[in-house]
Coordinates of C-alpha atoms in Angstrom, one line a residue:
Chain A
X1 CA 44.9 -7.0 4.7
X2 CA 41.8 -7.5 2.6
X3 CA 38.8 -9.5 3.7
X4 CA 37.9 -13.0 2.6
X5 CA 34.2 -13.3 1.7
X6 CA 32.2 -16.4 1.0
X7 CA 28.9 -16.1 -0.9
X8 CA 26.3 -18.8 -1.0
X9 CA 24.0 -19.2 -3.9
X10 CA 26.7 -17.9 -6.2
X11 CA 25.5 -19.7 -9.3
X12 CA 22.2 -17.9 -9.5
X13 CA 21.8 -14.4 -11.0
X14 CA 21.9 -12.3 -7.8
X15 CA 24.6 -14.4 -6.2
X16 CA 26.7 -14.0 -9.3
X17 CA 26.2 -10.3 -9.4
X18 CA 27.2 -10.1 -5.7
X19 CA 30.4 -12.2 -6.3
X20 CA 31.4 -10.0 -9.2
X21 CA 30.7 -6.8 -7.2
X22 CA 32.8 -8.1 -4.3
X23 CA 35.6 -9.2 -6.7
X24 CA 35.9 -5.6 -7.9
X25 CA 36.0 -4.2 -4.3
X26 CA 39.6 -3.3 -3.4
X27 CA 38.9 -3.9 0.3
X28 CA 38.2 -7.6 -0.5
X29 CA 41.2 -9.9 -1.0
X30 CA 39.3 -13.1 -1.9
X31 CA 35.8 -14.0 -2.9
X32 CA 34.7 -17.5 -2.8
X33 CA 31.4 -18.4 -4.4
X34 CA 29.6 -21.6 -3.3
X35 CA 26.7 -23.4 -4.9
X36 CA 25.5 -26.8 -5.8
X37 CA 25.5 -26.2 -9.5
X38 CA 28.3 -24.5 -11.6
X39 CA 27.7 -20.8 -12.4
X40 CA 26.1 -20.0 -15.8
X41 CA 28.4 -17.0 -16.3
X42 CA 32.1 -16.8 -15.3
X43 CA 33.0 -15.2 -12.0
X44 CA 36.1 -13.2 -12.9
X45 CA 38.4 -12.5 -10.0
X46 CA 36.6 -15.0 -7.7
X47 CA 37.0 -18.6 -6.8
X48 CA 34.1 -21.1 -7.1
X49 CA 33.6 -24.1 -5.0
X50 CA 30.9 -26.6 -5.9
X51 CA 29.6 -27.6 -2.6
X52 CA 26.3 -28.1 -0.9
X53 CA 25.8 -25.9 2.2
X54 CA 23.7 -28.8 3.7
X55 CA 26.9 -30.8 3.9
X56 CA 29.4 -30.2 6.7
X57 CA 32.1 -29.8 4.1
X58 CA 31.2 -26.1 4.2
X59 CA 32.9 -25.9 7.6
X60 CA 36.2 -27.0 6.0
X61 CA 35.9 -24.4 3.3
X62 CA 35.4 -21.7 6.0
X63 CA 38.4 -22.9 8.0
X64 CA 40.9 -23.6 5.1
X65 CA 40.3 -20.2 3.5
X66 CA 40.1 -18.3 6.8
X67 CA 36.8 -16.7 5.7
X68 CA 35.8 -13.7 7.8
X69 CA 32.6 -12.6 6.0
X70 CA 29.7 -14.9 5.0
X71 CA 27.0 -13.6 2.6
X72 CA 24.1 -16.0 2.6
X73 CA 22.1 -15.7 -0.5
X74 CA 21.3 -19.3 -0.9
X75 CA 17.6 -19.1 0.0
X76 CA 15.5 -20.3 -3.0
X77 CA 12.2 -18.6 -3.7
X78 CA 10.3 -21.0 -5.9
X79 CA 10.0 -24.8 -5.8
X80 CA 10.7 -25.0 -9.6
X81 CA 14.3 -23.8 -9.0
X82 CA 15.0 -26.4 -6.4
X83 CA 13.1 -29.4 -7.9
X84 CA 10.1 -29.5 -5.7
X85 CA 8.9 -27.9 -2.5
X86 CA 10.5 -30.6 -0.3
X87 CA 13.9 -30.0 -1.8
X88 CA 13.4 -26.3 -1.6
X89 CA 12.6 -26.4 2.1
X90 CA 15.5 -28.7 2.7
X91 CA 17.9 -26.3 0.9
X92 CA 16.6 -23.2 2.5
X93 CA 16.1 -24.4 6.1
X94 CA 18.6 -27.2 6.6
X95 CA 21.1 -25.4 4.4
X96 CA 20.9 -22.3 6.6
X97 CA 21.2 -24.4 9.7
X98 CA 24.3 -26.2 8.5
X99 CA 25.9 -23.0 7.2
X100 CA 25.3 -21.2 10.5
X101 CA 26.6 -24.2 12.5
X102 CA 29.7 -24.1 10.4
X103 CA 30.0 -20.3 11.0
X104 CA 29.6 -20.8 14.7
X105 CA 32.6 -23.1 14.9
X106 CA 34.8 -21.0 12.6
X107 CA 36.6 -18.4 14.8
X108 CA 37.7 -16.5 11.7
X109 CA 34.1 -15.5 10.9
X110 CA 33.3 -12.0 12.2
X111 CA 30.5 -10.9 9.9
X112 CA 27.4 -12.6 8.5
X113 CA 25.0 -11.0 6.0
X114 CA 21.7 -12.7 5.2
X115 CA 19.5 -11.9 2.2
X116 CA 16.0 -12.3 3.5
X117 CA 12.7 -11.1 2.0
X118 CA 9.9 -8.7 2.9
X119 CA 7.6 -11.7 2.5
X120 CA 8.3 -12.5 6.2
X121 CA 5.7 -9.8 7.0
X122 CA 2.9 -11.8 5.3
X123 CA 0.1 -10.0 3.6
X124 CA -3.5 -9.3 4.6
X125 CA -6.2 -6.7 5.2
X126 CA -5.1 -5.8 8.8
X127 CA -1.6 -4.8 7.6
X128 CA -0.3 -1.3 8.1
X129 CA 0.5 0.6 4.9
X130 CA 4.3 0.2 5.5
X131 CA 6.0 -2.3 7.8
X132 CA 8.9 -1.2 9.9
X133 CA 11.5 -3.8 11.0
X134 CA 10.1 -3.9 14.5
X135 CA 6.5 -4.7 13.6
X136 CA 5.3 -8.2 13.9
X137 CA 3.3 -9.6 11.0
X138 CA -0.5 -9.4 11.3
X139 CA -0.9 -12.4 9.0
X140 CA 2.2 -14.5 9.5
X141 CA 3.1 -16.5 6.5
X142 CA 2.1 -20.2 6.7
X143 CA 3.8 -21.8 3.7
X144 CA 6.3 -21.6 1.0
X145 CA 9.3 -19.3 0.6
X146 CA 7.9 -16.7 3.1
X147 CA 7.6 -19.4 5.8
X148 CA 11.2 -20.5 4.9
X149 CA 12.4 -17.0 5.2
X150 CA 10.8 -16.6 8.7
X151 CA 12.5 -19.8 9.8
X152 CA 15.9 -18.8 8.3
X153 CA 15.7 -15.5 10.2
X154 CA 14.9 -17.4 13.3
X155 CA 18.1 -19.5 12.9
X156 CA 20.1 -16.4 12.1
X157 CA 18.9 -14.7 15.3
X158 CA 19.8 -17.8 17.3
X159 CA 23.3 -17.7 15.7
X160 CA 23.6 -14.0 16.6
X161 CA 22.9 -14.8 20.3
X162 CA 25.4 -17.6 20.4
X163 CA 28.2 -15.6 18.6
X164 CA 27.7 -12.1 20.0
X165 CA 31.2 -11.2 18.6
X166 CA 29.9 -11.6 15.1
X167 CA 28.1 -8.7 13.5
X168 CA 24.9 -10.0 11.8
X169 CA 22.8 -8.1 9.3
X170 CA 19.5 -9.4 7.8
X171 CA 18.4 -7.6 4.7
X172 CA 14.7 -7.9 4.0
X173 CA 14.5 -7.2 0.3
X174 CA 11.3 -6.2 -1.5
X175 CA 10.6 -8.2 -4.7
X176 CA 13.8 -7.9 -6.8
X177 CA 13.2 -6.9 -10.3
X178 CA 15.3 -5.6 -13.2
X179 CA 16.2 -6.2 -16.8
X180 CA 18.0 -9.5 -16.3
X181 CA 16.9 -11.1 -13.1
X182 CA 14.3 -13.9 -13.3
X183 CA 11.9 -14.3 -10.4
X184 CA 8.4 -15.5 -9.8
X185 CA 7.3 -11.8 -10.3
X186 CA 9.1 -11.3 -13.6
X187 CA 7.6 -14.5 -14.9
X188 CA 4.2 -13.4 -13.7
X189 CA 4.4 -10.1 -15.5
X190 CA 5.6 -11.8 -18.7
X191 CA 2.7 -14.2 -18.9
X192 CA 0.7 -13.8 -22.2
X193 CA -2.4 -12.9 -20.1
X194 CA -1.8 -11.8 -16.6
X195 CA -4.4 -13.2 -14.1
X196 CA -5.2 -10.7 -11.3
X197 CA -7.4 -11.0 -8.2
X198 CA -10.9 -9.8 -8.8
X199 CA -11.9 -6.9 -6.4
X200 CA -8.5 -6.3 -5.1
X201 CA -5.5 -4.3 -6.2
X202 CA -2.3 -5.1 -4.4
X203 CA 0.3 -2.5 -3.5
X204 CA 3.6 -3.7 -4.8
X205 CA 7.1 -2.6 -4.0
X206 CA 10.2 -3.5 -6.0
X207 CA 13.9 -3.1 -5.6
X208 CA 16.1 -3.1 -8.7
X209 CA 18.6 -6.0 -8.9
X210 CA 21.6 -3.6 -8.9
X211 CA 20.2 -1.7 -5.9
X212 CA 19.7 -5.0 -4.1
X213 CA 23.4 -5.8 -4.7
X214 CA 24.5 -2.4 -3.6
X215 CA 22.5 -2.8 -0.4
X216 CA 24.1 -6.2 0.3
X217 CA 27.5 -4.9 -0.6
X218 CA 27.0 -1.9 1.7
X219 CA 26.0 -4.2 4.5
X220 CA 29.1 -6.4 3.8
X221 CA 31.5 -3.5 4.1
X222 CA 29.9 -1.6 6.9
X223 CA 29.8 -4.3 9.5
X224 CA 26.7 -3.0 11.1
X225 CA 24.3 -5.4 12.8
X226 CA 20.5 -5.4 12.6
X227 CA 17.5 -6.0 10.4
X228 CA 17.0 -3.7 7.4
X229 CA 14.1 -3.3 4.9
X230 CA 15.4 -2.7 1.4
X231 CA 13.1 -1.4 -1.3
X232 CA 12.8 1.2 -4.0
X233 CA 10.9 4.3 -3.0
X234 CA 7.2 4.4 -3.5
X235 CA 4.7 1.8 -4.5
X236 CA 3.0 0.8 -7.7
X237 CA -0.5 -0.8 -7.9
X238 CA -0.7 -4.2 -9.4
X239 CA -3.2 -3.0 -12.0
X240 CA -0.9 -0.1 -12.9
X241 CA 2.0 -2.5 -13.3
X242 CA 0.1 -4.8 -15.6
X243 CA -1.0 -1.8 -17.7
X244 CA 2.6 -0.7 -18.1
X245 CA 3.5 -4.2 -19.4
X246 CA 0.9 -3.8 -22.2
X247 CA -0.3 -7.3 -21.5
X248 CA -4.0 -8.0 -21.1
X249 CA -5.1 -8.9 -17.6
X250 CA -7.9 -11.1 -16.6
X251 CA -9.4 -10.6 -13.1
X252 CA -10.4 -13.9 -11.5
X253 CA -11.6 -14.6 -8.0
X254 CA -8.7 -15.1 -5.6
X255 CA -9.7 -18.8 -4.9
X256 CA -9.3 -19.6 -8.6
X257 CA -6.1 -17.6 -9.3
X258 CA -3.9 -20.6 -8.8
X259 CA -5.9 -22.9 -11.2
X260 CA -6.2 -20.2 -13.8
X261 CA -2.5 -19.2 -13.5
X262 CA -1.2 -22.7 -13.7
X263 CA -3.5 -23.2 -16.7
X264 CA -1.9 -20.2 -18.5
X265 CA 1.7 -21.1 -17.6
X266 CA 2.0 -24.8 -16.7
X267 CA 5.8 -25.0 -17.1
X268 CA 7.0 -21.7 -15.9
X269 CA 8.5 -20.9 -12.5
X270 CA 5.7 -18.4 -11.8
X271 CA 4.4 -18.9 -8.3
X272 CA 0.7 -19.2 -7.5
X273 CA 1.1 -20.7 -4.0
X274 CA -1.4 -19.7 -1.3
X275 CA 1.1 -17.3 0.1
X276 CA 1.8 -15.7 -3.3
X277 CA -2.0 -15.4 -3.9
X278 CA -2.4 -13.5 -0.7
X279 CA 0.5 -11.3 -1.7
X280 CA -1.2 -10.7 -5.1
X281 CA -4.4 -9.9 -3.3
X282 CA -3.3 -7.5 -0.6
X283 CA 0.3 -6.6 -1.5
X284 CA 2.7 -5.1 1.0
X285 CA 4.8 -2.1 1.7
X286 CA 7.9 -1.8 3.8
X287 CA 9.4 1.3 5.4
X288 CA 13.1 1.8 4.4
X289 CA 14.0 4.7 6.7
X290 CA 16.1 2.5 9.0
X291 CA 18.4 1.4 6.1
X292 CA 18.7 5.1 5.0
X293 CA 19.6 6.2 8.6
X294 CA 21.7 3.4 10.0
X295 CA 23.1 1.6 6.9
X296 CA 23.4 4.7 4.8
X297 CA 21.7 3.0 1.9
X298 CA 19.0 4.4 -0.3
X299 CA 18.0 2.6 -3.5
X300 CA 18.9 4.7 -6.5
X301 CA 15.8 3.6 -8.4
X302 CA 12.3 4.0 -7.2
X303 CA 9.9 1.1 -7.4
X304 CA 8.4 2.6 -10.6
X305 CA 11.8 3.1 -12.2
X306 CA 12.9 -0.4 -11.3
X307 CA 9.7 -1.8 -12.9
X308 CA 10.2 0.3 -16.0
X309 CA 13.8 -1.0 -16.3
X310 CA 12.5 -4.5 -16.0
X311 CA 10.0 -3.7 -18.9
X312 CA 12.9 -2.4 -20.9
X313 CA 15.0 -5.5 -20.4
X314 CA 12.1 -7.8 -21.3
X315 CA 11.0 -5.7 -24.2
X316 CA 7.6 -5.1 -22.8
X317 CA 5.6 -1.8 -23.3
X318 CA 2.1 -0.7 -23.8
X319 CA 2.9 0.1 -27.4
X320 CA -0.3 -1.3 -28.9
X321 CA -2.4 0.4 -26.3
X322 CA -0.4 3.6 -26.8
X323 CA -1.0 3.6 -30.6
X324 CA -4.7 2.9 -30.1
X325 CA -5.1 5.6 -27.5
X326 CA -3.2 8.1 -29.6
X327 CA -5.4 7.4 -32.6
X328 CA -8.5 7.9 -30.5
X329 CA -7.1 10.9 -28.8
X330 CA -6.1 12.7 -31.9
X331 CA -9.5 11.9 -33.5
X332 CA -11.2 13.2 -30.4
X333 CA -9.0 16.3 -30.4
X334 CA -9.9 17.0 -34.0
X335 CA -13.6 16.8 -33.3
X336 CA -13.2 19.0 -30.2
X337 CA -11.2 21.5 -32.3
X338 CA -13.8 21.6 -35.0
X339 CA -16.5 22.0 -32.5
X340 CA -14.5 24.7 -30.7
X341 CA -13.7 26.8 -33.8
X342 CA -17.3 26.7 -34.9
X343 CA -18.5 27.9 -31.5
Chain B
X1 CA -18.4 28.4 -24.2
X2 CA -18.3 32.2 -24.6
X3 CA -14.8 32.7 -23.4
X4 CA -13.1 29.7 -24.9
X5 CA -10.6 29.6 -27.8
X6 CA -9.6 33.3 -28.3
X7 CA -6.5 32.2 -30.2
X8 CA -7.2 31.2 -33.8
X9 CA -6.2 27.6 -34.2
X10 CA -3.5 26.6 -36.7
X11 CA -4.2 23.0 -37.7
X12 CA -0.7 22.5 -39.2
X13 CA 1.4 24.0 -36.3
X14 CA 1.8 22.5 -32.9
X15 CA 0.7 25.3 -30.7
X16 CA 0.7 24.5 -27.1
X17 CA -2.8 25.1 -25.7
X18 CA -2.6 27.4 -22.7
X19 CA -5.6 26.0 -21.0
X20 CA -6.6 22.5 -22.1
X21 CA -10.2 22.0 -22.9
X22 CA -12.1 19.8 -20.6
X23 CA -12.4 17.1 -23.3
X24 CA -8.6 17.0 -23.9
X25 CA -8.1 16.7 -20.2
X26 CA -10.5 13.8 -20.3
X27 CA -8.5 12.1 -23.0
X28 CA -5.3 12.8 -21.2
X29 CA -6.8 11.1 -18.2
X30 CA -7.8 8.0 -20.3
X31 CA -4.4 7.9 -21.8
X32 CA -2.7 8.0 -18.4
X33 CA -4.9 5.3 -17.1
X34 CA -4.3 3.0 -20.0
X35 CA -0.5 3.5 -20.0
X36 CA -0.3 3.2 -16.2
X37 CA 1.3 6.7 -16.0
X38 CA 0.1 7.9 -12.7
X39 CA 1.4 8.0 -9.1
X40 CA 0.0 6.0 -6.3
X41 CA 1.3 6.9 -2.8
X42 CA 2.5 4.4 -0.1
X43 CA -1.1 3.9 1.1
X44 CA -2.4 3.1 -2.3
X45 CA -4.0 6.6 -2.7
X46 CA -4.5 7.3 -6.4
X47 CA -5.1 11.1 -6.6
X48 CA -5.6 11.0 -10.3
X49 CA -8.4 8.5 -10.2
X50 CA -10.0 10.1 -7.1
X51 CA -10.1 13.6 -8.7
X52 CA -11.2 12.5 -12.2
X53 CA -13.3 9.5 -11.7
X54 CA -14.4 8.8 -8.1
X55 CA -15.4 12.3 -6.9
X56 CA -17.2 13.8 -9.9
X57 CA -20.2 11.4 -9.8
X58 CA -20.7 12.2 -6.1
X59 CA -20.7 16.0 -6.7
X60 CA -24.4 16.2 -7.8
X61 CA -25.3 14.1 -4.8
X62 CA -23.4 16.6 -2.6
X63 CA -24.7 19.8 -4.3
X64 CA -28.2 18.9 -5.5
X65 CA -29.5 15.9 -3.6
X66 CA -28.3 16.7 -0.1
X67 CA -27.6 20.4 -0.7
X68 CA -24.7 20.3 1.8
X69 CA -24.0 23.5 3.6
X70 CA -20.3 23.6 4.6
X71 CA -19.4 25.7 7.6
X72 CA -16.0 26.5 9.2
X73 CA -13.9 25.1 6.4
X74 CA -11.3 27.7 7.1
X75 CA -10.7 26.0 10.4
X76 CA -8.9 23.2 8.5
X77 CA -5.3 24.3 7.9
X78 CA -4.1 24.8 4.3
X79 CA -0.9 23.0 5.1
X80 CA 0.2 20.4 7.5
X81 CA -1.5 17.7 9.4
X82 CA -4.9 17.9 11.1
X83 CA -7.3 15.3 12.5
X84 CA -10.9 15.6 11.7
X85 CA -13.2 13.8 14.2
X86 CA -16.8 13.5 13.2
X87 CA -20.1 11.8 14.1
X88 CA -21.0 8.8 12.1
X89 CA -24.5 7.9 10.9
X90 CA -26.7 6.9 8.0
X91 CA -26.5 3.1 7.7
X92 CA -23.9 3.4 4.9
X93 CA -20.9 5.6 5.4
X94 CA -22.1 8.3 3.0
X95 CA -21.3 11.0 5.6
X96 CA -17.5 10.3 5.4
X97 CA -17.5 10.5 1.6
X98 CA -19.5 13.8 1.7
X99 CA -16.9 15.2 4.2
X100 CA -14.1 14.2 1.8
X101 CA -16.1 16.0 -0.9
X102 CA -16.5 19.1 1.3
X103 CA -12.8 19.3 2.0
X104 CA -11.8 18.8 -1.6
X105 CA -14.3 21.2 -3.2
X106 CA -14.7 23.9 -0.6
X107 CA -11.3 24.1 1.0
X108 CA -9.1 26.7 -0.8
X109 CA -6.2 24.3 -0.8
X110 CA -8.4 21.4 -2.2
X111 CA -7.3 19.1 0.4
X112 CA -7.8 15.3 0.3
X113 CA -9.3 13.7 3.4
X114 CA -7.4 10.5 4.3
X115 CA -9.8 8.4 6.4
X116 CA -9.1 5.6 8.7
X117 CA -11.4 2.6 8.2
X118 CA -12.2 -0.7 9.8
X119 CA -10.4 -3.8 8.7
X120 CA -13.7 -5.2 7.4
X121 CA -13.5 -2.4 4.7
X122 CA -10.2 -3.6 3.4
X123 CA -11.1 -7.3 3.5
X124 CA -14.2 -6.7 1.3
X125 CA -13.6 -7.0 -2.4
X126 CA -14.1 -3.9 -4.5
X127 CA -15.0 -1.8 -1.4
X128 CA -11.5 -2.1 0.0
X129 CA -9.9 -1.5 -3.4
X130 CA -11.8 1.7 -4.0
X131 CA -11.3 2.8 -0.4
X132 CA -7.5 2.5 -0.8
X133 CA -7.5 4.3 -4.1
X134 CA -9.6 7.1 -2.6
X135 CA -6.9 7.7 0.0
X136 CA -8.2 5.7 3.0
X137 CA -6.3 3.2 5.1
X138 CA -6.7 0.9 8.0
X139 CA -7.4 2.4 11.3
X140 CA -4.2 1.5 13.1
X141 CA -1.7 3.6 15.0
X142 CA 1.2 3.3 12.6
X143 CA -0.9 4.4 9.6
X144 CA -2.5 7.3 11.6
X145 CA 0.8 8.6 12.7
X146 CA 2.5 8.2 9.3
X147 CA -0.3 10.1 7.6
X148 CA -0.4 12.9 10.2
X149 CA 3.4 13.3 10.3
X150 CA 3.4 13.6 6.5
X151 CA 1.1 16.6 6.9
X152 CA -2.1 15.0 5.7
X153 CA -5.7 15.7 6.9
X154 CA -6.9 12.5 8.5
X155 CA -10.5 11.7 9.2
X156 CA -11.8 9.4 11.9
X157 CA -15.3 8.4 12.8
X158 CA -14.7 7.0 16.3
X159 CA -18.2 5.6 16.7
X160 CA -17.6 3.2 13.9
X161 CA -20.3 0.7 13.2
X162 CA -22.0 1.6 16.4
X163 CA -22.6 5.0 14.9
X164 CA -23.7 4.2 11.3
X165 CA -25.7 1.2 12.4
X166 CA -27.7 2.7 15.2
X167 CA -31.5 2.7 15.0
X168 CA -33.3 5.8 13.7
X169 CA -34.8 6.4 17.1
X170 CA -31.3 7.2 18.5
X171 CA -30.5 9.7 15.8
X172 CA -28.0 12.4 16.7
X173 CA -27.1 10.7 19.9
X174 CA -23.3 10.1 19.9
X175 CA -22.2 6.6 20.7
X176 CA -19.2 5.6 22.7
X177 CA -15.9 6.9 21.3
X178 CA -13.7 3.9 21.8
X179 CA -10.4 4.1 23.6
X180 CA -9.3 7.5 22.3
X181 CA -6.7 6.1 20.0
X182 CA -7.2 9.0 17.7
X183 CA -6.4 11.5 20.5
X184 CA -3.1 9.7 21.1
X185 CA -2.3 9.8 17.4
X186 CA -3.0 13.6 17.3
X187 CA -1.0 14.2 20.4
X188 CA 2.0 12.3 19.1
X189 CA 1.9 14.1 15.8
X190 CA 1.2 17.5 17.5
X191 CA -1.6 18.3 15.1
X192 CA -4.9 20.0 15.8
X193 CA -8.1 18.0 16.4
X194 CA -11.0 19.4 14.5
X195 CA -14.4 18.3 16.0
X196 CA -16.8 18.1 13.1
X197 CA -20.5 17.8 13.2
X198 CA -22.5 16.3 10.4
X199 CA -26.3 16.9 10.3
X200 CA -28.5 15.2 7.7
X201 CA -26.8 11.9 7.3
X202 CA -29.1 10.3 9.9
X203 CA -32.1 10.7 7.7
X204 CA -30.8 9.2 4.4
X205 CA -31.5 5.6 5.3
X206 CA -33.6 5.7 8.5
X207 CA -32.8 2.3 10.0
X208 CA -36.0 1.0 11.7
X209 CA -34.9 -2.6 12.0
X210 CA -31.9 -5.0 11.8
X211 CA -32.1 -8.6 10.5
X212 CA -29.5 -9.7 13.0
X213 CA -29.5 -13.5 12.2
X214 CA -28.7 -12.7 8.6
X215 CA -26.0 -10.3 9.7
X216 CA -24.5 -13.0 11.8
X217 CA -24.7 -15.4 9.0
X218 CA -22.9 -13.0 6.6
X219 CA -20.4 -11.8 9.1
X220 CA -21.7 -8.2 8.8
X221 CA -22.2 -5.7 11.7
X222 CA -25.9 -5.4 10.7
X223 CA -28.4 -5.9 7.9
X224 CA -30.6 -2.8 7.8
X225 CA -34.3 -2.5 7.3
X226 CA -35.4 1.0 6.3
X227 CA -38.8 2.3 5.1
X228 CA -37.7 1.5 1.6
X229 CA -35.2 -1.3 2.0
X230 CA -35.5 -4.2 1.2
X231 CA -39.1 -3.6 0.3
X232 CA -38.5 -1.6 -2.9
X233 CA -35.5 -3.7 -4.0
X234 CA -32.7 -1.7 -5.6
X235 CA -34.9 1.5 -5.4
X236 CA -34.5 1.2 -1.7
X237 CA -30.9 2.0 -2.1
X238 CA -31.7 5.6 -3.1
X239 CA -31.0 7.8 -0.1
X240 CA -33.7 10.2 1.1
X241 CA -32.9 13.7 0.1
X242 CA -32.3 15.2 3.5
X243 CA -30.7 18.6 4.0
X244 CA -27.2 18.5 5.3
X245 CA -24.8 20.7 7.2
X246 CA -21.2 19.8 7.8
X247 CA -19.6 22.1 10.3
X248 CA -15.9 22.0 11.0
X249 CA -15.5 23.1 14.6
X250 CA -13.0 25.2 16.5
X251 CA -9.7 23.2 16.5
X252 CA -8.3 21.7 19.7
X253 CA -4.6 22.5 19.7
X254 CA -2.4 19.7 21.0
X255 CA 1.1 21.3 21.0
X256 CA 0.9 21.9 24.7
X257 CA -0.6 18.6 25.6
X258 CA 2.3 16.3 24.4
X259 CA 3.1 15.5 28.0
X260 CA -0.3 13.8 28.3
X261 CA 0.5 11.0 25.7
X262 CA 1.3 8.4 28.4
X263 CA -1.5 9.5 30.7
X264 CA -4.6 7.4 29.8
X265 CA -6.8 9.5 32.1
X266 CA -5.8 12.7 30.2
X267 CA -6.3 11.0 26.8
X268 CA -9.8 9.8 27.8
X269 CA -10.7 13.2 29.2
X270 CA -9.7 14.9 25.9
X271 CA -11.6 12.2 24.0
X272 CA -14.7 13.0 26.0
X273 CA -14.2 16.8 25.5
X274 CA -14.1 16.3 21.7
X275 CA -17.2 14.1 21.9
X276 CA -19.1 16.6 24.0
X277 CA -18.2 19.4 21.6
X278 CA -19.5 17.5 18.6
X279 CA -22.7 16.6 20.5
X280 CA -23.3 20.2 21.4
X281 CA -22.7 21.3 17.8
X282 CA -25.2 18.7 16.6
X283 CA -28.0 20.0 18.9
X284 CA -27.3 23.6 17.8
X285 CA -27.2 22.8 14.1
X286 CA -30.4 20.7 14.4
X287 CA -32.2 23.8 15.7
X288 CA -30.7 25.9 13.0
X289 CA -31.7 23.5 10.2
X290 CA -35.1 24.7 9.2
X291 CA -36.4 21.5 7.7
X292 CA -35.2 17.9 7.4
X293 CA -35.8 17.8 3.7

């Protein structure tokens, strides 16, 4: 008998990818996508229920469909997507509480997978180069999505204690990037001028959207419990990333980044909250060896490759810079050659 | 260039140059930087930038200004991890940078020294950025172990600010060595500890005073007063041209001491032994150095 999987946040890009991946999985009998808004793209082979996870109706869905696996991807990263920070916090925190309360009462549920974020580690000067899952943050996040993710993980741990028969996996994803996904980071790198923090160069780590889905899929089918860091191999410096986009960057003092950023992009979902500014100042790295060892998952694309695929998808490249530098290089080579042959 | 370009160049054809000229290497470097085509490791170490931009301007300082004599470089292994423990002095941490230079230029394997620094370094704009790019990271146990287990040469200056910020009258007197965290790291990673003595750094900025109220105000460990700073303004930042010796000492092998990791007494004893070795080497080298300048 195949499994019955419920996916929250199914109408957004990653949720949709996850639903489609599960629908293709022969081990899965039914996939039920849940979200408050209808999906932008069709979800072939899956069912969609327009429901709010903050509403107890979700419990009925779990019971009536005999759901055994819940994949919670309904945590929203930017206020713009939710219609304000208050609504975002409500969806993230209250939504998770309701969902887990419903799971707790549903005996059919045997497996819960939660998409979390590496932002729970915070960002700051006293951070180790790479965080392992057991390390506690040196600079715990105090606001925004990161804080929500910390609270969500807290509720998930509480749920795991109350339902020890359920296997619970939390996946802390590095910033998801790729040719199609839209996040605060993809918006940031597509700004006409990219504001960076003066005097700092953050270490960034990305995971390709398809790798993120593979990791979640893997966790769904393996039934293993625990917390896992998920990221592409290696890191890329913020300055290096901006250079690869070919966009000009303007370094501004960290305290002014928010003002400058919002001035450049007043309507976009790019994030310049305090927490995000800290991240763009210090960056963060996570150690993925536990996922490799216990989950059997390694991202196929490194951080740098994932970033380059994002550039490809958004048609960004340092083309102008490249033509200028090739011109200068060949001119310089010619001069060097003349000088050399005369010598 | 007497031995350059023995092959006649064909301007039409695309002959691959066997040995790129220094200038084309330079343009390749510029190209890589503009395109973002280089690799940065997990700690933020940018080898490309370090080798081509950060170290070259320091080379004249190393060779001509301080005339650094490097001894015992063959005691640093060519492969695998090692922990270099050295004395710290000189008001500004020039000694650590010169040690990095010594290891890169004088070691046959051109090894990069990965230093462990105070969190103040990584919270200071520009300084922290350059430190990370030059291969250094926060002095914390996870990073020390990660670097050592990856087979890197790690450098620690256990005296910290007590060492570089000590008055000139206490020159070449080793300060306290902390809790011996570096010894535990080396024991866990089973890498040799190489006690290293640096002579000469004490005299570059002789610290004769400390404006401590200003230091407290700025949140700095000290604000130095030297014979030239702040009296001569920016000129006071020119270090005195003292004569340097960096001696990499006989390694302390730790393979047989793994059992001592959880014994704080043994760790502290080993810490003291390393400190004592460096102190003895300093006294010996000071006698051997004929003149300070």
